[in-house]
Coordinates of C-alpha atoms in Angstrom, one line a residue:
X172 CA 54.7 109.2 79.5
X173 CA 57.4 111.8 79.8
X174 CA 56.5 112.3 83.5
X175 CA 57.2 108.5 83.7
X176 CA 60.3 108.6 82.1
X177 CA 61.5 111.8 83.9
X178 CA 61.2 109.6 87.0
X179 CA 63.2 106.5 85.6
X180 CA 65.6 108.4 84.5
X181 CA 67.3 109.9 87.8
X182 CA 67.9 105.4 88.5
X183 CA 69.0 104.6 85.0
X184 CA 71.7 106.8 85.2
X185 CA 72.6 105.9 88.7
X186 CA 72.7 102.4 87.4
X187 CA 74.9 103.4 84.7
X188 CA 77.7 105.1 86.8
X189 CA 77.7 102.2 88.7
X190 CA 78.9 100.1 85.7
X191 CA 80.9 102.5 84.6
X192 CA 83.1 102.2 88.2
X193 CA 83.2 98.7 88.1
X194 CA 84.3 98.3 84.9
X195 CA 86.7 101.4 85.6
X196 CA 87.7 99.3 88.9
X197 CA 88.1 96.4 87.2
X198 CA 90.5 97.4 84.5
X199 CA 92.3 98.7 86.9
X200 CA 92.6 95.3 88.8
X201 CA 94.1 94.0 85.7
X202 CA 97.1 95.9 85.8
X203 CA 100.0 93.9 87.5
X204 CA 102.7 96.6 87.4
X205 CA 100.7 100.0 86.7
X206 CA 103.1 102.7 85.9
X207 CA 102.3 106.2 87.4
X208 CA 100.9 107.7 84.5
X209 CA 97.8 104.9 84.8
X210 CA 97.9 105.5 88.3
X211 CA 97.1 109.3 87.8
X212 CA 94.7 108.3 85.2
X213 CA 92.9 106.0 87.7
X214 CA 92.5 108.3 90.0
X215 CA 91.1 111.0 88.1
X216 CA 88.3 108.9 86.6
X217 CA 87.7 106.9 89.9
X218 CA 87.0 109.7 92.5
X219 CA 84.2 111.4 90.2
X220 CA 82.6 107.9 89.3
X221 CA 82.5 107.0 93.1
X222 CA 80.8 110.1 94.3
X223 CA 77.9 109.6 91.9
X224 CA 77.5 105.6 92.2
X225 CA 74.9 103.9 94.8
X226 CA 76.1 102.6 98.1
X227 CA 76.1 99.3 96.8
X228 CA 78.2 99.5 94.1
X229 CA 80.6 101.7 96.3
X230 CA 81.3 98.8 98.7
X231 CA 82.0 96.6 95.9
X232 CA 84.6 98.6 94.5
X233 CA 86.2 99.2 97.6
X234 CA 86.1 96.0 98.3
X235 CA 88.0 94.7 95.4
X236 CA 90.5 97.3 95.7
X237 CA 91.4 96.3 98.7
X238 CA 92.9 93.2 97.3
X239 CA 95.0 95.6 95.1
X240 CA 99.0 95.8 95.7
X241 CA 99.3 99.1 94.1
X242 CA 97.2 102.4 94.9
X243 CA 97.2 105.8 94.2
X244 CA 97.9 107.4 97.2
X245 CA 95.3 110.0 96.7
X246 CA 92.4 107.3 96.3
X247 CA 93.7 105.9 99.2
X248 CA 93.0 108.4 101.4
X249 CA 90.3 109.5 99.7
X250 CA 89.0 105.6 100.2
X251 CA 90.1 105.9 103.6
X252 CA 87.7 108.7 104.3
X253 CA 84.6 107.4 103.7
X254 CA 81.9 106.1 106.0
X255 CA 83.5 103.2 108.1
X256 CA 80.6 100.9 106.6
X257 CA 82.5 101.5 103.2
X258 CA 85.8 101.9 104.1
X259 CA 86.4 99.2 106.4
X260 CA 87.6 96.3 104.7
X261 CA 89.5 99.0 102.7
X262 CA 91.3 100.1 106.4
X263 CA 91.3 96.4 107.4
X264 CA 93.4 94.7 104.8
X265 CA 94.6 96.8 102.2
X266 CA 98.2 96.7 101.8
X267 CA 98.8 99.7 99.5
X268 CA 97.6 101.9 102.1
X269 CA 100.8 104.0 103.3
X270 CA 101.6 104.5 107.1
X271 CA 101.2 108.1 106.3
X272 CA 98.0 108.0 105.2
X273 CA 97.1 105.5 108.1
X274 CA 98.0 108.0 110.4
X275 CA 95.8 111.0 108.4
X276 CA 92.7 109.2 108.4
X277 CA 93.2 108.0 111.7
X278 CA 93.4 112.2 113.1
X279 CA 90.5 113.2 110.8
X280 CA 88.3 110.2 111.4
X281 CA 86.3 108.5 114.9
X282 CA 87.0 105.6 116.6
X283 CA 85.1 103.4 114.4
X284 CA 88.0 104.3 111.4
X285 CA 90.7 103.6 114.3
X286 CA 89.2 100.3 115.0
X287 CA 89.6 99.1 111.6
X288 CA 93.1 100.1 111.6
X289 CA 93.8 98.2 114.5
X290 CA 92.3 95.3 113.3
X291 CA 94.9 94.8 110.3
X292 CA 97.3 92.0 110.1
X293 CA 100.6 94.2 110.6
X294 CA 101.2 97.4 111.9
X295 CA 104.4 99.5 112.0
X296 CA 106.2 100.9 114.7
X297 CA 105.7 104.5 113.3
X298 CA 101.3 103.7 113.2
X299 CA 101.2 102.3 116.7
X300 CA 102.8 105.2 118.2
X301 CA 100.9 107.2 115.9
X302 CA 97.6 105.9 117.7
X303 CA 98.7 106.0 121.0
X304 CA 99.6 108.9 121.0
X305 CA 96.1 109.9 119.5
X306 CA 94.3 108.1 122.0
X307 CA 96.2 109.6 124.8
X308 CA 95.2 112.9 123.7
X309 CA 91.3 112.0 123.1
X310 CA 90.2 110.7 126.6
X311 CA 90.8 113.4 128.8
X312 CA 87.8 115.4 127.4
X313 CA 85.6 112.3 127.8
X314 CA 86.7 111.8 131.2
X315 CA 85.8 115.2 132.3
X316 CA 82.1 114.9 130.6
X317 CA 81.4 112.1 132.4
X318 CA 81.4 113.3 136.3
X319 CA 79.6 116.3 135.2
X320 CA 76.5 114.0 134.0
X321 CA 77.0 111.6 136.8
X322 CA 77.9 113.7 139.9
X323 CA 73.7 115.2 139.7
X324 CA 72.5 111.3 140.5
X325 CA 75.0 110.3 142.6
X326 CA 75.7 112.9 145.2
X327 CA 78.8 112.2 146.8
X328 CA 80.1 114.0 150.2
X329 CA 81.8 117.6 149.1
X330 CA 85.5 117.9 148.7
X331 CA 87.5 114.3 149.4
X332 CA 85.6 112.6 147.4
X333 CA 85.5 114.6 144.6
X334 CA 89.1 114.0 144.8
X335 CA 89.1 110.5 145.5
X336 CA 87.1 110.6 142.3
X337 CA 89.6 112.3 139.8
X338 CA 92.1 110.4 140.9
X339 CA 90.3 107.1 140.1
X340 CA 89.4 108.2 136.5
X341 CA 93.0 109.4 135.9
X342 CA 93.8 106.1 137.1
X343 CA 91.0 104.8 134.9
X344 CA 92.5 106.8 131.9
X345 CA 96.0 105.6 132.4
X346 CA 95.0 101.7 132.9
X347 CA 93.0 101.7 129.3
X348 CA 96.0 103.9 127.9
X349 CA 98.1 100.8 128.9
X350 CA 95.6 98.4 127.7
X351 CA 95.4 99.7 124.2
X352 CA 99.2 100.4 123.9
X353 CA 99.3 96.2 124.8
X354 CA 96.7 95.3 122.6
X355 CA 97.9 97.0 119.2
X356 CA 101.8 95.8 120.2
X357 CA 100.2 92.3 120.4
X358 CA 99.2 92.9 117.1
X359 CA 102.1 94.0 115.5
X360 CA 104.8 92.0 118.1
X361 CA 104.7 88.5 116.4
X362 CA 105.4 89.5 113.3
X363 CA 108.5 91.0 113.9
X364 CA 109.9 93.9 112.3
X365 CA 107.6 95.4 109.4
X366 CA 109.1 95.9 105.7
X367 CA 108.1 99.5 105.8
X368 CA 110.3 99.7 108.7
X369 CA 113.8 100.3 107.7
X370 CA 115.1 102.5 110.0
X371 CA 119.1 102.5 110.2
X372 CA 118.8 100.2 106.4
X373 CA 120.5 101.5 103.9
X374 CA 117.3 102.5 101.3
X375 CA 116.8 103.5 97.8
X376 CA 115.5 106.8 97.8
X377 CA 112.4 107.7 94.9
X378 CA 115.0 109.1 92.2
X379 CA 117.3 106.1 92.7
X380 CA 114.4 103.5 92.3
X381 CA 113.2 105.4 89.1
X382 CA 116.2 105.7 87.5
X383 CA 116.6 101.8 88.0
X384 CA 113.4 100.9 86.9
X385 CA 114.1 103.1 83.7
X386 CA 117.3 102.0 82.9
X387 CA 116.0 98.3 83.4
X388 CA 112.9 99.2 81.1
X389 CA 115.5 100.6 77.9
X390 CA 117.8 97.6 79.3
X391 CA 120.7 100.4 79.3
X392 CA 123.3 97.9 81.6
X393 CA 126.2 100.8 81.9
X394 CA 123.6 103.8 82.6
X395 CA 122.3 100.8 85.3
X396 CA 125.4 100.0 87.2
X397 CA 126.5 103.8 87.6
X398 CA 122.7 104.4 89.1
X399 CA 123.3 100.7 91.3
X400 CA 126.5 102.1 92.5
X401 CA 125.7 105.4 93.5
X402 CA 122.4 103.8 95.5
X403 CA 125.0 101.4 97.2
X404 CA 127.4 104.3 97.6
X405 CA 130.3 101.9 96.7
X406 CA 132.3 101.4 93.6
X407 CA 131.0 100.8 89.8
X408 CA 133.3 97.6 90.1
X409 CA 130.9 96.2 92.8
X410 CA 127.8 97.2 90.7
X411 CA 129.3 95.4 87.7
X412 CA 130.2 92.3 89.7
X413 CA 126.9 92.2 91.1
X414 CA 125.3 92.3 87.4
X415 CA 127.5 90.0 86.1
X416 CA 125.7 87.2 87.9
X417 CA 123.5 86.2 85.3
X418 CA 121.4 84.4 87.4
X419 CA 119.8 87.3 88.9
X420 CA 120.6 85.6 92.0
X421 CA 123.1 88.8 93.4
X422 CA 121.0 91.6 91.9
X423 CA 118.0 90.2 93.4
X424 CA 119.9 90.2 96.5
X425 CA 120.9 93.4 96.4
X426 CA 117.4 94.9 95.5
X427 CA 116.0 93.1 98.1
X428 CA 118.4 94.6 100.7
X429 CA 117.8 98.1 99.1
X430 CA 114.3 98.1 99.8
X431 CA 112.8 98.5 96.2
X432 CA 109.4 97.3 95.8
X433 CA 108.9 93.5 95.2
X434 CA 107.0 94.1 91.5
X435 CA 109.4 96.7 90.6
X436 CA 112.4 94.1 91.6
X437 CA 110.6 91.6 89.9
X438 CA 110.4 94.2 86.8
X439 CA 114.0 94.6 86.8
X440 CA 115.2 91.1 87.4
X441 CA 113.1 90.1 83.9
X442 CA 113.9 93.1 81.7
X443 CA 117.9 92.9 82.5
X444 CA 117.9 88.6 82.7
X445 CA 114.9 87.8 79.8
X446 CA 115.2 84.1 81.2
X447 CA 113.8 84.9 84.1
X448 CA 110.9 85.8 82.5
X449 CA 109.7 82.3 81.9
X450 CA 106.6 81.5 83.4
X451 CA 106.8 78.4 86.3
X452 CA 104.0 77.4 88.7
X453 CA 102.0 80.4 87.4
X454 CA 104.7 83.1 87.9
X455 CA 107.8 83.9 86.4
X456 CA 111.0 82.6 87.6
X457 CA 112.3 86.3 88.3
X458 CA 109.3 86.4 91.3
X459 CA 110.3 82.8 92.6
X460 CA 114.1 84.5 93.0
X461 CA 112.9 87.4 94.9
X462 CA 110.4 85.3 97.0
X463 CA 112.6 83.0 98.2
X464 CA 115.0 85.5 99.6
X465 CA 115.3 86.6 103.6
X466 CA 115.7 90.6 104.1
X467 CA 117.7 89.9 106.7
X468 CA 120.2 87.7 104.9
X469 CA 120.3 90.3 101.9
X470 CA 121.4 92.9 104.4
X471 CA 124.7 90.9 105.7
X472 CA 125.1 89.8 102.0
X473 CA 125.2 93.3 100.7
X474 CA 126.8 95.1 103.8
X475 CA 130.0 92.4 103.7
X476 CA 130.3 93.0 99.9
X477 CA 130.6 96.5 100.6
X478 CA 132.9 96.4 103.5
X479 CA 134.9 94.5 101.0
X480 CA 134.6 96.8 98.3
X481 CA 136.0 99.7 100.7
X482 CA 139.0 97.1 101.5
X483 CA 139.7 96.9 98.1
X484 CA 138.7 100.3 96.7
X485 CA 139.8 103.1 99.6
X486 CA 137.4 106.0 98.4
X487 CA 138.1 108.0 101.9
X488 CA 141.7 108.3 101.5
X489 CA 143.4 110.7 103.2
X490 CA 144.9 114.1 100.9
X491 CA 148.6 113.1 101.5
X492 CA 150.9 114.8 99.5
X493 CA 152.4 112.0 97.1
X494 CA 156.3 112.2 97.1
X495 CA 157.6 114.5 94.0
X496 CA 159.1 111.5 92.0
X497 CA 155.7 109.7 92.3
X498 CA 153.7 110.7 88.9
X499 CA 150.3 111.3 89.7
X500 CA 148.7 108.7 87.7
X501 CA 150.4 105.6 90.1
X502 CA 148.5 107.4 93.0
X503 CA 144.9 105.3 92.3
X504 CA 145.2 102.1 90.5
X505 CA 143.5 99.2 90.0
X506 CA 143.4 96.3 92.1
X507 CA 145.6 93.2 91.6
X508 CA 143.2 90.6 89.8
X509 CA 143.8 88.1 93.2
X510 CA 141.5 90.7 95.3
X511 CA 138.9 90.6 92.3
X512 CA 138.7 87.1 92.8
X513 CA 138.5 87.1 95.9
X514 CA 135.8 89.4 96.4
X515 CA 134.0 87.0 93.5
X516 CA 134.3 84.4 95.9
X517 CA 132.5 86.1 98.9
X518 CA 129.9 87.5 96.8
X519 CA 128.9 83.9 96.3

């Protein structure tokens, strides 16, 4: 009897830690706007539950984490990493996978890894050079196996065609190098230009989005506008105008145009404007706001309100020395109340 139960015991357990991840997966699943402390917490009780599951319920959890819009960056890669029968849908269509971390598992893995890659909906700019790059420098060792095991059963006449021959697997090399390089552009090409890519866009950096998503959270408005202002690099007038929309519409705008992250945005737009927290078609009206918006538009939006803001508020001036009978405090001052409404007006 104990013999027996030494032997169902090793399965039982098994079976247990395979409840215990999907449960742990699960849970995790359920949280729309995870804040980094769960994420840490996820990831230390994931990693050790996955190692010790079966295969079975290992694909299961990847593949419902795949469907996740937030990841820990470490489970991604550690995700990422696995056998390309487990990780593939994970490679395929997550889209909390960062390019970054792309790139890593596309140097440490095979080809099998980089053909899940390829096979995703959109890839940036920065991943496709990434893996041309990498396949450039992969071939060459290939190619030069290859002649060795052939040149025995096909004897060819000494030096010319030996020649003729390198030259027509370098060409070889080149036309697949050209093939691939089409095939992932094709990929990527109709859909434009990525959100991760934002190269030349003014972008919040880490500290700037934090601080925004705090000062939303405690719904500290002044603390907000000086954080909004510095991230714009333009007045605290601006900042203020902008929040003074109460319909969300402008900050939304500018959020948008910053590059914040859409649930963090939509976390904001709630927590400073509580209507917009109303539920409506099964999401609040905050997320119908940001949805409806076009990057591109945001960008001209925000960009001509700045351009007007440095009209209005010269921050660059040059140190001229102010005559002698000109008190010091005349030298800044405020702008006539006609340019305010102005600026109201094109902000509109």
């Amino acid at each position: 009897m104990r013999d027996r139960f030494r032997d169902l015991e090793g399965p039982l357990a098994v079976r247990k830690k395979d409840v215990v991840l999907m449960a742990t997966v699960s849970s995790f699943e359920n949280l729309s706007h995870p804040t980094r402390s769960e994420l840490r917490q996820f990831a230390e009780l994931f990693m050790p539950l996955f190692q010790a599951s079966s295969d079975e319920a290992k694909r299961q959890a990847v593949a419902a984490l795949s469907q996740c819009e937030n990841m820990p960056a470490a489970v991604a890669l550690f995700i990422g990493n696995q056998p390309i029968e487990i990780a593939a849908p994970f490679l395929a269509a997550s889209k909390a996978v960062a390019d970054d971390t792309l790139i890593t598992i596309a140097r440490m893995q095979g080809a099998a890894h980089v053909k899940a890659i390829v096979s995703r909906d959109s890839l940036s700019p920065k991943v496709i050079d990434a893996l041309v790059a990498l396949r450039q420098s992969q071939p060459r060792s290939a190619s030069a196996s290859t002649p060795a095991m052939e040149s025995p059963a096909v004897p060819l006449s000494p030096a010319p065609s030996e020649t003729n021959e390198a030259d027509a697997l370098e060409e070889q090399r080149i036309a697949n190098e050209e093939a691939l390089r089409e095939r992932i552009l094709g990929l990527a090409g109709h859909l434009g230009r990525a959100d991760e890519d934002r190269l030349g866009l003014r972008t919040l950096t880490d500290i700037q989005e934090a601080l925004l998503v705090r000062f939303a959270r405690s719904r500290e408005a002044t603390h907000f506008a000086t954080a909004l202002a510095d991230a714009l690099s333009a007045s605290r007038w601006l900042a203020e105008r902008i929040m003074l929309d109460l319909s969300g519409q402008q900050l939304a705008t500018t959020l948008t145009s910053l590059g914040m992250g859409f649930l963090d945005a939509v976390f904001v737009l709630e927590r400073l404007y509580p209507h917009l927290a109303e539920q409506q078609h099964n999401v609040t009206r905050g997320w119908m706001v940001l949805d409806a918006l076009d990057p591109e538009e945001c960008h001209e939006r925000v960009e001509a309100w700045r351009r007007a803001d440095r009209y209005t508020y010269r921050h660059d001036v040059p140190n001229v020395p102010a005559p002698q009978e000109t008190p010091n405090r005349f030298i800044r001052q405020a702008p006539p109340q006609r340019d305010m409404r102005v600026m109201g007006r094109r902000s509109r």
